[in-house]
JSON list of C-alpha atoms in Angstrom, two decimals:
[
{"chain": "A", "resi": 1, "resn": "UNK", "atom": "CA", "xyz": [17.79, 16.94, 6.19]},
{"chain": "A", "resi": 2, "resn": "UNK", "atom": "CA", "xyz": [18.10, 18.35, 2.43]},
{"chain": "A", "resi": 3, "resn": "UNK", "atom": "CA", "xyz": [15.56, 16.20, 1.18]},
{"chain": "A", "resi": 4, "resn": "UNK", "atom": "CA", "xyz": [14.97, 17.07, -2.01]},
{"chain": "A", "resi": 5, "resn": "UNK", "atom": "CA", "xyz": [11.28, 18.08, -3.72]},
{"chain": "A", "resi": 6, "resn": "UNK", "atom": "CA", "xyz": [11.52, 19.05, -7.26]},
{"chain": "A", "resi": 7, "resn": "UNK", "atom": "CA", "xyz": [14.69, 17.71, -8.56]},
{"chain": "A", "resi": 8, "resn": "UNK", "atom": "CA", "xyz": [14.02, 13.63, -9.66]},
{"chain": "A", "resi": 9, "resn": "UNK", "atom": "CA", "xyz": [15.14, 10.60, -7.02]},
{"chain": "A", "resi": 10, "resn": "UNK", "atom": "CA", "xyz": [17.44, 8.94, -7.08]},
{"chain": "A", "resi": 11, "resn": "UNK", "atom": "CA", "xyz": [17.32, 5.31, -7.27]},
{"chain": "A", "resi": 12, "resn": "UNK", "atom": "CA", "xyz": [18.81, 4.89, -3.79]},
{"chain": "A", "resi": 13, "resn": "UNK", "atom": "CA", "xyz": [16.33, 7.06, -2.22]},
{"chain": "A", "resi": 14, "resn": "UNK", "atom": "CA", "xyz": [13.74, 5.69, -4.14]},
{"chain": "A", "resi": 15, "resn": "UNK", "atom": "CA", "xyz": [14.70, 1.96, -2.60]},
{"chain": "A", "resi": 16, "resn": "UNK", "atom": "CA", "xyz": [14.27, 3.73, 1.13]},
{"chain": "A", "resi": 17, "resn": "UNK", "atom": "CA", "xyz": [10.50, 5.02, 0.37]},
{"chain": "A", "resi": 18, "resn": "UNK", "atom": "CA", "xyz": [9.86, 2.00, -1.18]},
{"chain": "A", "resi": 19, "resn": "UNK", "atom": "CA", "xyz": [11.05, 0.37, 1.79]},
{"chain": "A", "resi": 20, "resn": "UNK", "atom": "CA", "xyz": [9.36, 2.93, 4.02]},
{"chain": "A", "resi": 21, "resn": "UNK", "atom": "CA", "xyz": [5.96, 2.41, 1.88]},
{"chain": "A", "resi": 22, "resn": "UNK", "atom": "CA", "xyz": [6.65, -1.12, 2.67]},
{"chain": "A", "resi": 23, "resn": "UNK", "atom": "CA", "xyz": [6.51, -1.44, 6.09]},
{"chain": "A", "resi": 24, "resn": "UNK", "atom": "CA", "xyz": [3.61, 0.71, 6.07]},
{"chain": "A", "resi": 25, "resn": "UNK", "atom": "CA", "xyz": [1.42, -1.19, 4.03]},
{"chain": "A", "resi": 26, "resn": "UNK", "atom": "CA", "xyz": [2.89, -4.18, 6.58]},
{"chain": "A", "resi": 27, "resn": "UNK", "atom": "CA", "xyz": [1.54, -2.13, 9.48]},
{"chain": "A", "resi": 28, "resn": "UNK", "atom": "CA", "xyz": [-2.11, -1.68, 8.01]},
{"chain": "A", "resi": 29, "resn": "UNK", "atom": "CA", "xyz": [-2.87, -5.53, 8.36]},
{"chain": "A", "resi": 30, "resn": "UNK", "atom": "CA", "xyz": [-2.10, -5.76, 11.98]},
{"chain": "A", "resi": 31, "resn": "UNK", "atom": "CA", "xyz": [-4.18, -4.78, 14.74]},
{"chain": "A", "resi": 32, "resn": "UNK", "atom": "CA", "xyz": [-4.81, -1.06, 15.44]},
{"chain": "A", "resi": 33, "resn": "UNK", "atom": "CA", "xyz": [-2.76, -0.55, 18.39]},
{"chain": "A", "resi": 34, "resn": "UNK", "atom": "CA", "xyz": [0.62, -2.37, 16.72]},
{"chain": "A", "resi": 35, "resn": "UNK", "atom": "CA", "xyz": [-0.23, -0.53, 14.10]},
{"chain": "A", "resi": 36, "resn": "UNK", "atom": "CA", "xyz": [0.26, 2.87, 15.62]},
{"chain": "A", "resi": 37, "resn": "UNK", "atom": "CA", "xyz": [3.15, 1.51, 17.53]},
{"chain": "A", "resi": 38, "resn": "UNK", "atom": "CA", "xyz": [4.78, -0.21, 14.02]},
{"chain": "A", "resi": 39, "resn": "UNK", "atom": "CA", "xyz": [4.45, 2.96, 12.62]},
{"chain": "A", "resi": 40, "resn": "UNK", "atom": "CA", "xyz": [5.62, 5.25, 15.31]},
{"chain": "A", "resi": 41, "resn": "UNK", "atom": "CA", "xyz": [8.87, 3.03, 15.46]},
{"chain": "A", "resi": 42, "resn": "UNK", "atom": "CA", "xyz": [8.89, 2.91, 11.98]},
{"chain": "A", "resi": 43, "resn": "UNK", "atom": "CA", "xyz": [8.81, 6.27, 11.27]},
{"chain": "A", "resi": 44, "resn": "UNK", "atom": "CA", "xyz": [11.38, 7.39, 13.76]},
{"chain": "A", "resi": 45, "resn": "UNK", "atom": "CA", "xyz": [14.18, 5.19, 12.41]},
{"chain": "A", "resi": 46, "resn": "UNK", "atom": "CA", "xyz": [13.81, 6.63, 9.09]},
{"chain": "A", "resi": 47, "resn": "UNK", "atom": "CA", "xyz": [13.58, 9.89, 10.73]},
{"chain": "A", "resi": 48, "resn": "UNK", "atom": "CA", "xyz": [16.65, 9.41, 12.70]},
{"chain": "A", "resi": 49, "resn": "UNK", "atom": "CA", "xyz": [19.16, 7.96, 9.55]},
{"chain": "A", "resi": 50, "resn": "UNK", "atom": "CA", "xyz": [17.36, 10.46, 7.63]},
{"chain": "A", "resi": 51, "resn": "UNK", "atom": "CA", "xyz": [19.31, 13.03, 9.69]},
{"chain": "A", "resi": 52, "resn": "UNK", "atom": "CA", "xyz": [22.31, 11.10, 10.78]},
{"chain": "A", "resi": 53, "resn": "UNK", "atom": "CA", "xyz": [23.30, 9.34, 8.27]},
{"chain": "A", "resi": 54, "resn": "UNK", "atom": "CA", "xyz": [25.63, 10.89, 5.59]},
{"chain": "A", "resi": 55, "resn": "UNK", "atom": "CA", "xyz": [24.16, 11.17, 2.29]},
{"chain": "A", "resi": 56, "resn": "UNK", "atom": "CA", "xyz": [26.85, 10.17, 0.28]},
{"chain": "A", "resi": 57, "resn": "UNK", "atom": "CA", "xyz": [28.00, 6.52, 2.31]},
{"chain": "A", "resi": 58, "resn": "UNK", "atom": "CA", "xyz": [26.30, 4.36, 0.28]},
{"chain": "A", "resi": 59, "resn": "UNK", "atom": "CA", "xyz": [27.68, 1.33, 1.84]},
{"chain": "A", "resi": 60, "resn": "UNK", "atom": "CA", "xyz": [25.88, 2.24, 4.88]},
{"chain": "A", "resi": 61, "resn": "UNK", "atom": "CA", "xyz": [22.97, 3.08, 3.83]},
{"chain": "A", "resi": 62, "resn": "UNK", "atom": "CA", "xyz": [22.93, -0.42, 1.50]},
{"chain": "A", "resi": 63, "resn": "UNK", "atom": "CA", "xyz": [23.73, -2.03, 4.20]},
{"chain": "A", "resi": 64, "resn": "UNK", "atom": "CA", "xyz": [20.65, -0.31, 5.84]},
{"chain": "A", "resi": 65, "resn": "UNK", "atom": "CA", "xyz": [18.31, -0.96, 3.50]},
{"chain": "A", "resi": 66, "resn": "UNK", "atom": "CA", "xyz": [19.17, -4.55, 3.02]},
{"chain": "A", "resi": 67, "resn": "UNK", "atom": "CA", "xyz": [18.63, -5.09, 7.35]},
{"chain": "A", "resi": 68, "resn": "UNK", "atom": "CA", "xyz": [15.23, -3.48, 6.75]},
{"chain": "A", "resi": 69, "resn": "UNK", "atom": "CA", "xyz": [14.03, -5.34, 4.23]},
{"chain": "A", "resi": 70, "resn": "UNK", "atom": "CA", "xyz": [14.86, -8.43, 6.68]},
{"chain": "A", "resi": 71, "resn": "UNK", "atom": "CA", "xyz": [13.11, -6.88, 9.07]},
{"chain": "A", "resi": 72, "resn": "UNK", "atom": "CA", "xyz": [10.09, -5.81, 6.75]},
{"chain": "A", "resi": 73, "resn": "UNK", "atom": "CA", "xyz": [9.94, -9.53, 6.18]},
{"chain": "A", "resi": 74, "resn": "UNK", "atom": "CA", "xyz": [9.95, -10.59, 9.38]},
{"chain": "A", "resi": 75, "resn": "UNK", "atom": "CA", "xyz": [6.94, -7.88, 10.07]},
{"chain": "A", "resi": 76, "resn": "UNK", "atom": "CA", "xyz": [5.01, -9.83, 7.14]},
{"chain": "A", "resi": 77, "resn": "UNK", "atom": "CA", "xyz": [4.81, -12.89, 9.29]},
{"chain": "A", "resi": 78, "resn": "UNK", "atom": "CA", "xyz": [1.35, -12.98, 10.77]},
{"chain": "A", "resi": 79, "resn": "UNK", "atom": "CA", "xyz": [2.78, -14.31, 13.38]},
{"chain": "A", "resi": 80, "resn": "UNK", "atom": "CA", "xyz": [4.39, -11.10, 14.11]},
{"chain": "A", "resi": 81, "resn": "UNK", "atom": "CA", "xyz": [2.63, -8.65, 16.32]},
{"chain": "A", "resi": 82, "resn": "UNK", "atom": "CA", "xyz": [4.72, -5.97, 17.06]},
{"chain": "A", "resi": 83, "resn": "UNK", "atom": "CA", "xyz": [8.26, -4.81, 15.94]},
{"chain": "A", "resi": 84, "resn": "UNK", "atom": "CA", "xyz": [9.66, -4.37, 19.82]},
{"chain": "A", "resi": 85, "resn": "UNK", "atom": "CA", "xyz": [10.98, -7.36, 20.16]},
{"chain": "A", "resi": 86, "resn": "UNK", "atom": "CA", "xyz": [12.36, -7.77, 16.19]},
{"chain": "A", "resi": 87, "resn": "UNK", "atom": "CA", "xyz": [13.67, -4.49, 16.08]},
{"chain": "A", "resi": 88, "resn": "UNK", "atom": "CA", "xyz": [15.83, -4.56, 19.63]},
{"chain": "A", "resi": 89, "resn": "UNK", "atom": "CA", "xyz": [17.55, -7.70, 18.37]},
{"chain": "A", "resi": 90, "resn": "UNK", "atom": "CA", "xyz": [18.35, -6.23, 15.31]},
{"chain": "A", "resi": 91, "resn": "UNK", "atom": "CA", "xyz": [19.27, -2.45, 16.20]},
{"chain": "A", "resi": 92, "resn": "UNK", "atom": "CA", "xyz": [21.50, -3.16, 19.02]},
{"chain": "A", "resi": 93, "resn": "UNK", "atom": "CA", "xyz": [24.95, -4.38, 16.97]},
{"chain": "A", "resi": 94, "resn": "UNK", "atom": "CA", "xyz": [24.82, -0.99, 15.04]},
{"chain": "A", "resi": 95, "resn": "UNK", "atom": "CA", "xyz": [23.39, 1.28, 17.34]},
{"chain": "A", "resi": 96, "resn": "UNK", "atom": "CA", "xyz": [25.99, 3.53, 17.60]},
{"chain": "A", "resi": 97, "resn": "UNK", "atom": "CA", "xyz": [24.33, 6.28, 19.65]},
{"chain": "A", "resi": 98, "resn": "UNK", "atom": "CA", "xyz": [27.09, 6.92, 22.81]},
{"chain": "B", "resi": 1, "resn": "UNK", "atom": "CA", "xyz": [-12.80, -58.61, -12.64]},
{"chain": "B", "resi": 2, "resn": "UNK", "atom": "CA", "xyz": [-16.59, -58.43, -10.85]},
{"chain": "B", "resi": 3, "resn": "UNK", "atom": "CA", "xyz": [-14.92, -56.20, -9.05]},
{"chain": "B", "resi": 4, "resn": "UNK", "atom": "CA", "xyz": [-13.70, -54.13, -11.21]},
{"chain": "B", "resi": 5, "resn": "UNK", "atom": "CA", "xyz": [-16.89, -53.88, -13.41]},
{"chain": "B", "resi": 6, "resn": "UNK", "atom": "CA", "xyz": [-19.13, -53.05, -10.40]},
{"chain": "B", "resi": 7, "resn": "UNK", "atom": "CA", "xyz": [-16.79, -50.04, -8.96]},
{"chain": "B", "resi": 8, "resn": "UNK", "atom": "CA", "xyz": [-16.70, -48.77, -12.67]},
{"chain": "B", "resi": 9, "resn": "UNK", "atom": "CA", "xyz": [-20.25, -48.84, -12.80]},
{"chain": "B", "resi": 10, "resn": "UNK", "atom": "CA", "xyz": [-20.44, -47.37, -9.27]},
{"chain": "B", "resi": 11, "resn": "UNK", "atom": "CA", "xyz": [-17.84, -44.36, -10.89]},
{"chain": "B", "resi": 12, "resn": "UNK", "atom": "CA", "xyz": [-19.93, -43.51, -13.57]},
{"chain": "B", "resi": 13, "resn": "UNK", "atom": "CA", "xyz": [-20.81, -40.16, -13.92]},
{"chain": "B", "resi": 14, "resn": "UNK", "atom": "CA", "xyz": [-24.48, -39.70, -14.80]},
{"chain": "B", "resi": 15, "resn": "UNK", "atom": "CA", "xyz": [-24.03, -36.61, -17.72]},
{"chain": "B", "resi": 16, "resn": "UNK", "atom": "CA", "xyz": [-27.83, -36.48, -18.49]},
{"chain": "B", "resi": 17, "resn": "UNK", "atom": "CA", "xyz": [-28.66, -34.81, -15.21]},
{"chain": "B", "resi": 18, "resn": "UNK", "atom": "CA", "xyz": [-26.58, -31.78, -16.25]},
{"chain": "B", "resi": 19, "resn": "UNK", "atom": "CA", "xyz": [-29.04, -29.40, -18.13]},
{"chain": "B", "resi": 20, "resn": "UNK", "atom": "CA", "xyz": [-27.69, -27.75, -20.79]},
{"chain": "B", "resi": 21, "resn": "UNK", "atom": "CA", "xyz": [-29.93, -24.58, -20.58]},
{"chain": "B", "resi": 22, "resn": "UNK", "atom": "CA", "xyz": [-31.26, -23.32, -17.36]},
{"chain": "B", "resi": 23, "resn": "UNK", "atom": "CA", "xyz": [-34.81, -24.59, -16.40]},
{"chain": "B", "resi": 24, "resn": "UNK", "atom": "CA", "xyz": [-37.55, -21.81, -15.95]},
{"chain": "B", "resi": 25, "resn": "UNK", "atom": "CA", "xyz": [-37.56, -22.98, -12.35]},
{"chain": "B", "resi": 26, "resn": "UNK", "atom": "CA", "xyz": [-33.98, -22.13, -11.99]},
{"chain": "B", "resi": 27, "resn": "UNK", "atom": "CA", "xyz": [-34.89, -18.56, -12.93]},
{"chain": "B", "resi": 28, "resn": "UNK", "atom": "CA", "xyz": [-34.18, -16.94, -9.13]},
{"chain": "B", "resi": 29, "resn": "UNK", "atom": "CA", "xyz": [-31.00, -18.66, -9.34]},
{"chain": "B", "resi": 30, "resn": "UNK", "atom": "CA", "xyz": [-29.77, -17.39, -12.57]},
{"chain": "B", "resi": 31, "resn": "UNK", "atom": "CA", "xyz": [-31.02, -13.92, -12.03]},
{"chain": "B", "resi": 32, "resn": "UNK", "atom": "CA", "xyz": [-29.08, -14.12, -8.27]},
{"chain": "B", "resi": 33, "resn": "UNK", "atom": "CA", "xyz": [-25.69, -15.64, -10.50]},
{"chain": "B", "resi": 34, "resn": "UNK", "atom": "CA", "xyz": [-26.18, -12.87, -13.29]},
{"chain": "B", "resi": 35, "resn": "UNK", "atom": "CA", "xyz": [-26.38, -10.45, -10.32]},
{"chain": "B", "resi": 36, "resn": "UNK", "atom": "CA", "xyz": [-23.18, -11.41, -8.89]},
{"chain": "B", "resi": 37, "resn": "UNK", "atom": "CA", "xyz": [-21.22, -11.95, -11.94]},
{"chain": "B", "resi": 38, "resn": "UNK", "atom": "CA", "xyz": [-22.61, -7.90, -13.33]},
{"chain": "B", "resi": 39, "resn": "UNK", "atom": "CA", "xyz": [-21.28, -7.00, -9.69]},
{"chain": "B", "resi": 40, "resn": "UNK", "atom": "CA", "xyz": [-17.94, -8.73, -10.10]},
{"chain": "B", "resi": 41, "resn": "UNK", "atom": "CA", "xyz": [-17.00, -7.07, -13.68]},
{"chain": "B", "resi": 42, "resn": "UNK", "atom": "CA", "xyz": [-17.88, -3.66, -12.53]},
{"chain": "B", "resi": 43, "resn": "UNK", "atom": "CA", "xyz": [-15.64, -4.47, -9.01]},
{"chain": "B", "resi": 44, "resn": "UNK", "atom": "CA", "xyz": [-13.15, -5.06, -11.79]},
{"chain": "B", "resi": 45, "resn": "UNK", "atom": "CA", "xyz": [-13.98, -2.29, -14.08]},
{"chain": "B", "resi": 46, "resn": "UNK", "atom": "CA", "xyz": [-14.38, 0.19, -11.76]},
{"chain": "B", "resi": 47, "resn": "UNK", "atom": "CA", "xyz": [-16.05, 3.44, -13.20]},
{"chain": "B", "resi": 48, "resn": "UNK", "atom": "CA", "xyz": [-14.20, 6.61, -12.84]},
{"chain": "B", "resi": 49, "resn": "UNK", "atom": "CA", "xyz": [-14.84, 9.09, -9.92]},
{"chain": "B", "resi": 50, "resn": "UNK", "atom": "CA", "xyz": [-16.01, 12.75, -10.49]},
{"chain": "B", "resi": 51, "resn": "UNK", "atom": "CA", "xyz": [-12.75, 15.58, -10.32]},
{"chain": "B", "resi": 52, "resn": "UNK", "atom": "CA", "xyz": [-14.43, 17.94, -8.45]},
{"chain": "B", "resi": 53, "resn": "UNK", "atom": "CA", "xyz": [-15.24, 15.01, -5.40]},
{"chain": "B", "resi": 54, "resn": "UNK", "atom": "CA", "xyz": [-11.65, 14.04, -5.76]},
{"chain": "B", "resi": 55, "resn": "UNK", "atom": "CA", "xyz": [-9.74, 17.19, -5.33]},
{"chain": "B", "resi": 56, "resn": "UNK", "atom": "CA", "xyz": [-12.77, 17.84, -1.94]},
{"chain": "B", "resi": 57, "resn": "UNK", "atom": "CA", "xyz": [-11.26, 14.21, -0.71]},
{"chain": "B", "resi": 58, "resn": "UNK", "atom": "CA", "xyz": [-7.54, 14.54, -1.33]},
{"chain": "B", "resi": 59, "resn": "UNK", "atom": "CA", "xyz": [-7.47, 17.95, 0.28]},
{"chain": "B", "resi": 60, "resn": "UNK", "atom": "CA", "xyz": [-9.65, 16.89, 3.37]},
{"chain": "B", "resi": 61, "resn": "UNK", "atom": "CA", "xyz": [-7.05, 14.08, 3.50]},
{"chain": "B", "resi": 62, "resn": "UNK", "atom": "CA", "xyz": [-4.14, 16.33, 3.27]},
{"chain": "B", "resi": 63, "resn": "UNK", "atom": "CA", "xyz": [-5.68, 19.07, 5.70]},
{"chain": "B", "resi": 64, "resn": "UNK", "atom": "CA", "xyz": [-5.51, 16.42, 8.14]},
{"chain": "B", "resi": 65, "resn": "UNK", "atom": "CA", "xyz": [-2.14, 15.34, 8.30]},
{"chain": "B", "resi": 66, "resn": "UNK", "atom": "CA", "xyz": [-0.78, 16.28, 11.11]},
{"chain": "B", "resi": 67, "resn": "UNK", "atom": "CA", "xyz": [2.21, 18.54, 9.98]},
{"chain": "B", "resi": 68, "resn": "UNK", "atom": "CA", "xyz": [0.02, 20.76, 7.79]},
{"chain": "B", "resi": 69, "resn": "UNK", "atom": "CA", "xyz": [-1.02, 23.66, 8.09]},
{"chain": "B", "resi": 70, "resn": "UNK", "atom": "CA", "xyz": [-4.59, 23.17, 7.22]},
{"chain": "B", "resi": 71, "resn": "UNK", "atom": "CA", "xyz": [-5.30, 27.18, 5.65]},
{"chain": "B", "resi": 72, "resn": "UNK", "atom": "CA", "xyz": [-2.06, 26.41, 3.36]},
{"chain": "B", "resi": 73, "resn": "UNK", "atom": "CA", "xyz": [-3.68, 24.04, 1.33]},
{"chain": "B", "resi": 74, "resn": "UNK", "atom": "CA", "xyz": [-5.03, 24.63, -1.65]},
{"chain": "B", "resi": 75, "resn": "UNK", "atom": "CA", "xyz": [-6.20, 22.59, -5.28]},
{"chain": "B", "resi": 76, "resn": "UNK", "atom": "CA", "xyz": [-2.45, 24.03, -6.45]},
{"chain": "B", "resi": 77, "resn": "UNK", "atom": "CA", "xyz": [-0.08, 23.04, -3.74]},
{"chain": "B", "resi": 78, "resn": "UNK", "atom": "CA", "xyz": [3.10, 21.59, -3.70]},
{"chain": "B", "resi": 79, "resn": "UNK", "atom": "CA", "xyz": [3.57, 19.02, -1.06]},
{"chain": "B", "resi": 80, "resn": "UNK", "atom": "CA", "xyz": [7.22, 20.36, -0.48]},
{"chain": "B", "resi": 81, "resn": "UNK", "atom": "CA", "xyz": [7.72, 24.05, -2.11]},
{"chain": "B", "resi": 82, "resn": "UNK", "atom": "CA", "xyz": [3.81, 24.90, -0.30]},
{"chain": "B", "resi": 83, "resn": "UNK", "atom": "CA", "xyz": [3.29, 22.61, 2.67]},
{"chain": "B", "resi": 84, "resn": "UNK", "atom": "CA", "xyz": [6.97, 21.60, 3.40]},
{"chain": "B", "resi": 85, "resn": "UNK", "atom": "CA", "xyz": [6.68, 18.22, 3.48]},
{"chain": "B", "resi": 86, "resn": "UNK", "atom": "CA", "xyz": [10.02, 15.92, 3.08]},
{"chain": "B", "resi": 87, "resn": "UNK", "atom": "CA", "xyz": [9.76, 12.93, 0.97]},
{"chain": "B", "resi": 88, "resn": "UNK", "atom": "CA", "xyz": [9.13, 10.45, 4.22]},
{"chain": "B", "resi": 89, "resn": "UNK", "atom": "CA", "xyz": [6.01, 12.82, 4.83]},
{"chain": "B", "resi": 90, "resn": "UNK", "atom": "CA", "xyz": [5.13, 12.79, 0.72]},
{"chain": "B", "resi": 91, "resn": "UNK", "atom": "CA", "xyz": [4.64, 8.93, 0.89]},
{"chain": "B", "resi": 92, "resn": "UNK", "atom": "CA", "xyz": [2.61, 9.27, 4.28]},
{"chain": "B", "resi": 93, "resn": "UNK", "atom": "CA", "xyz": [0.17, 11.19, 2.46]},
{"chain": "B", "resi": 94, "resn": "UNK", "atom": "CA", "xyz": [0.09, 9.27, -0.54]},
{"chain": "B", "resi": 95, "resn": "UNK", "atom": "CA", "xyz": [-0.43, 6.30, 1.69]},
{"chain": "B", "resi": 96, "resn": "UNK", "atom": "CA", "xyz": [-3.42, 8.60, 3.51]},
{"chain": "B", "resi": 97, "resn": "UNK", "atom": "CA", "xyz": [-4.77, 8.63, -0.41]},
{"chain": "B", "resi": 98, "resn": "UNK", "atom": "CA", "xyz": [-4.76, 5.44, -0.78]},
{"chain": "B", "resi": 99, "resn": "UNK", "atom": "CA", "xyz": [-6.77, 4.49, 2.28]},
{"chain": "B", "resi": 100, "resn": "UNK", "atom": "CA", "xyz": [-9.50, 6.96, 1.32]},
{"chain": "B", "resi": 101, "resn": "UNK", "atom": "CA", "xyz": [-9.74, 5.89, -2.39]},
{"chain": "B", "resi": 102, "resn": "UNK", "atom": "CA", "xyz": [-9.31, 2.07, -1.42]},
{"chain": "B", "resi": 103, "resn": "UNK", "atom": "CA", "xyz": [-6.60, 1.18, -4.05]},
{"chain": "B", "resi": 104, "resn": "UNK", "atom": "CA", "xyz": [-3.10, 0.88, -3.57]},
{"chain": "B", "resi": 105, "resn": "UNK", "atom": "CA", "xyz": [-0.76, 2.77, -5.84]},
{"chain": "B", "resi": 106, "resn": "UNK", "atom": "CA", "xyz": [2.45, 1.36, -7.37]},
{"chain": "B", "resi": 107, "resn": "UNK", "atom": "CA", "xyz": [5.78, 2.63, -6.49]},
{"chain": "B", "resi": 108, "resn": "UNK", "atom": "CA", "xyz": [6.89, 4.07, -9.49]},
{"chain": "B", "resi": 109, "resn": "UNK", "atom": "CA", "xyz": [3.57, 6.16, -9.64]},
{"chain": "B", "resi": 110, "resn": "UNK", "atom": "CA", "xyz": [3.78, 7.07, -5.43]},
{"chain": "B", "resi": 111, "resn": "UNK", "atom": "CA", "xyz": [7.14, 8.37, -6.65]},
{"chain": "B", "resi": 112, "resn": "UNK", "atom": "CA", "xyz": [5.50, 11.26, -9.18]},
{"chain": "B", "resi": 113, "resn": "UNK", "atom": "CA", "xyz": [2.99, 12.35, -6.65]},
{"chain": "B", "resi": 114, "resn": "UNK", "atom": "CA", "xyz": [4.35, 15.81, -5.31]},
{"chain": "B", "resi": 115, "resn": "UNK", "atom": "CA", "xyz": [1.33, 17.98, -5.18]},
{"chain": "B", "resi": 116, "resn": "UNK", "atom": "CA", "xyz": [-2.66, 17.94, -4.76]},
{"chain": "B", "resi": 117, "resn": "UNK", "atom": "CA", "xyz": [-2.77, 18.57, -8.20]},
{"chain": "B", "resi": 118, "resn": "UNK", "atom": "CA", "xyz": [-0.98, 15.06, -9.46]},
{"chain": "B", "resi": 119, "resn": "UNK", "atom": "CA", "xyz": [-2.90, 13.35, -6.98]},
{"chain": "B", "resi": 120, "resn": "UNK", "atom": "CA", "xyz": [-6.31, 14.12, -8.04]},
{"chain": "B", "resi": 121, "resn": "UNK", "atom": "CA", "xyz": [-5.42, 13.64, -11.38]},
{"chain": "B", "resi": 122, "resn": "UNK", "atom": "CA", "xyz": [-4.11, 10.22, -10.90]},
{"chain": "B", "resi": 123, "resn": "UNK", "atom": "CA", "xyz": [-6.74, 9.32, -8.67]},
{"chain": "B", "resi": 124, "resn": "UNK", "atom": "CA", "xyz": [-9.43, 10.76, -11.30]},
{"chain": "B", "resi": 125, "resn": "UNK", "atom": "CA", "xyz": [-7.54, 8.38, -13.62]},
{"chain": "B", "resi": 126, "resn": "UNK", "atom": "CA", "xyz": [-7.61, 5.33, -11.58]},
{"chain": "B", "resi": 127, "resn": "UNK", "atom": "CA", "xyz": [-10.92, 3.10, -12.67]},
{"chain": "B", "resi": 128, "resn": "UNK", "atom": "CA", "xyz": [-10.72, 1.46, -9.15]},
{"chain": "B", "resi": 129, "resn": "UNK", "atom": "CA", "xyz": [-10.56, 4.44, -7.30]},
{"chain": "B", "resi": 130, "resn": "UNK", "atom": "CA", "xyz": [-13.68, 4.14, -4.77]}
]
């Protein structure tokens, strides 16, 4: 991953944990259960373009970071429970695993 | 007009019923408001936790996230260089933190937070820190 510890952020990874931090704190006010489950899903997307995603296409990853904050907003909704249902719609078009 | 005149009269507010200092009798309720209101400025306030209970918090917090190694952690470690932790797992923790101390941390402050020792000194810092 080559995630770096001592050397500053920059402000593009700083955007994705901000992001990250934001659909946690999104997570705590649902109920325990979607919580876990927001998080776990959470968690392994970041994970995943963490790893797979090249570090220097910016494009992508701004392109990334703008679909999660729609999605982060659609998690604020009380209304939503879960992110199953938000996050197939979304994911499919730009899944590209084969 | 009659009309008029009696729904003004009707409107009037009665001012004289409003005391201007509170009655002895009103002393329970006073005491009770006084109570709350103390209670409200320290919630604001906040008062400043001891060091020494912090760093015992933030490493009990640490020691149990899941992918540490609970003997490597010490007052001195380094979430990354000591405990290998990757930025996603750095703002875990710090989340972890604030959950414990009950106040949420700002971004740009999450950001600086890369070892046990930052942490307790920014919680010790924090007047709402619970």
């Amino acid at each position: 991953m080559g995630t770096s510890s001592g050397p500053k952020l920059s402000g593009m990874q700083k955007q994705v944990l901000s992001l990250y931090r934001g659909f946690l704190r999104a997570a705590r006010l649902k109920s325990p259960e979607d919580r876990r489950q927001i998080e776990s899903i959470v968690s392994a997307e970041f994970r995943r373009n963490s790893q797979q995603v090249d570090r220097k296409n910016f494009l992508y990853i701004e392109y990334l970071l703008r679909r999660g904050k729609k999605q982060l907003d659609q998690l604020k909704s009380p209304d939503t429970v879960g992110m199953s249902s938000l996050y197939l719609n979304l994911h499919q078009p730009t899944n590209h695993k084969p | 007009m009659a009309a008029r005149g009696a729904l003004l009269k009707y409107l009037r507010v009665n001012v004289q019923t409003v005391p201007q200092n509170p009655r002895p009798n009103t002393g329970l309720f006073s005491l009770s408001f006084n109570a709350i209101l103390r209670h409200f400025s320290e919630e604001v306030r906040g008062s400043f936790l001891d060091k020494s209970e912090v760093t015992d918090r933030v490493i009990s917090v640490v020691k149990n996230f899941q992918k540490v190694d609970p003997s490597k952690v010490t007052p001195n470690a380094h979430f990354h260089n000591d405990l290998g932790l990757d930025s996603l797992d750095t703002v875990e923790v710090v989340m972890a933190l604030e959950e414990e101390f009950g106040f949420e941390i700002p971004d740009n402050e999450a950001d600086k937070i890369n070892s046990i020792n930052l942490a307790v000194d920014f919680i010790a810092s924090h007047p709402q820190a619970k």
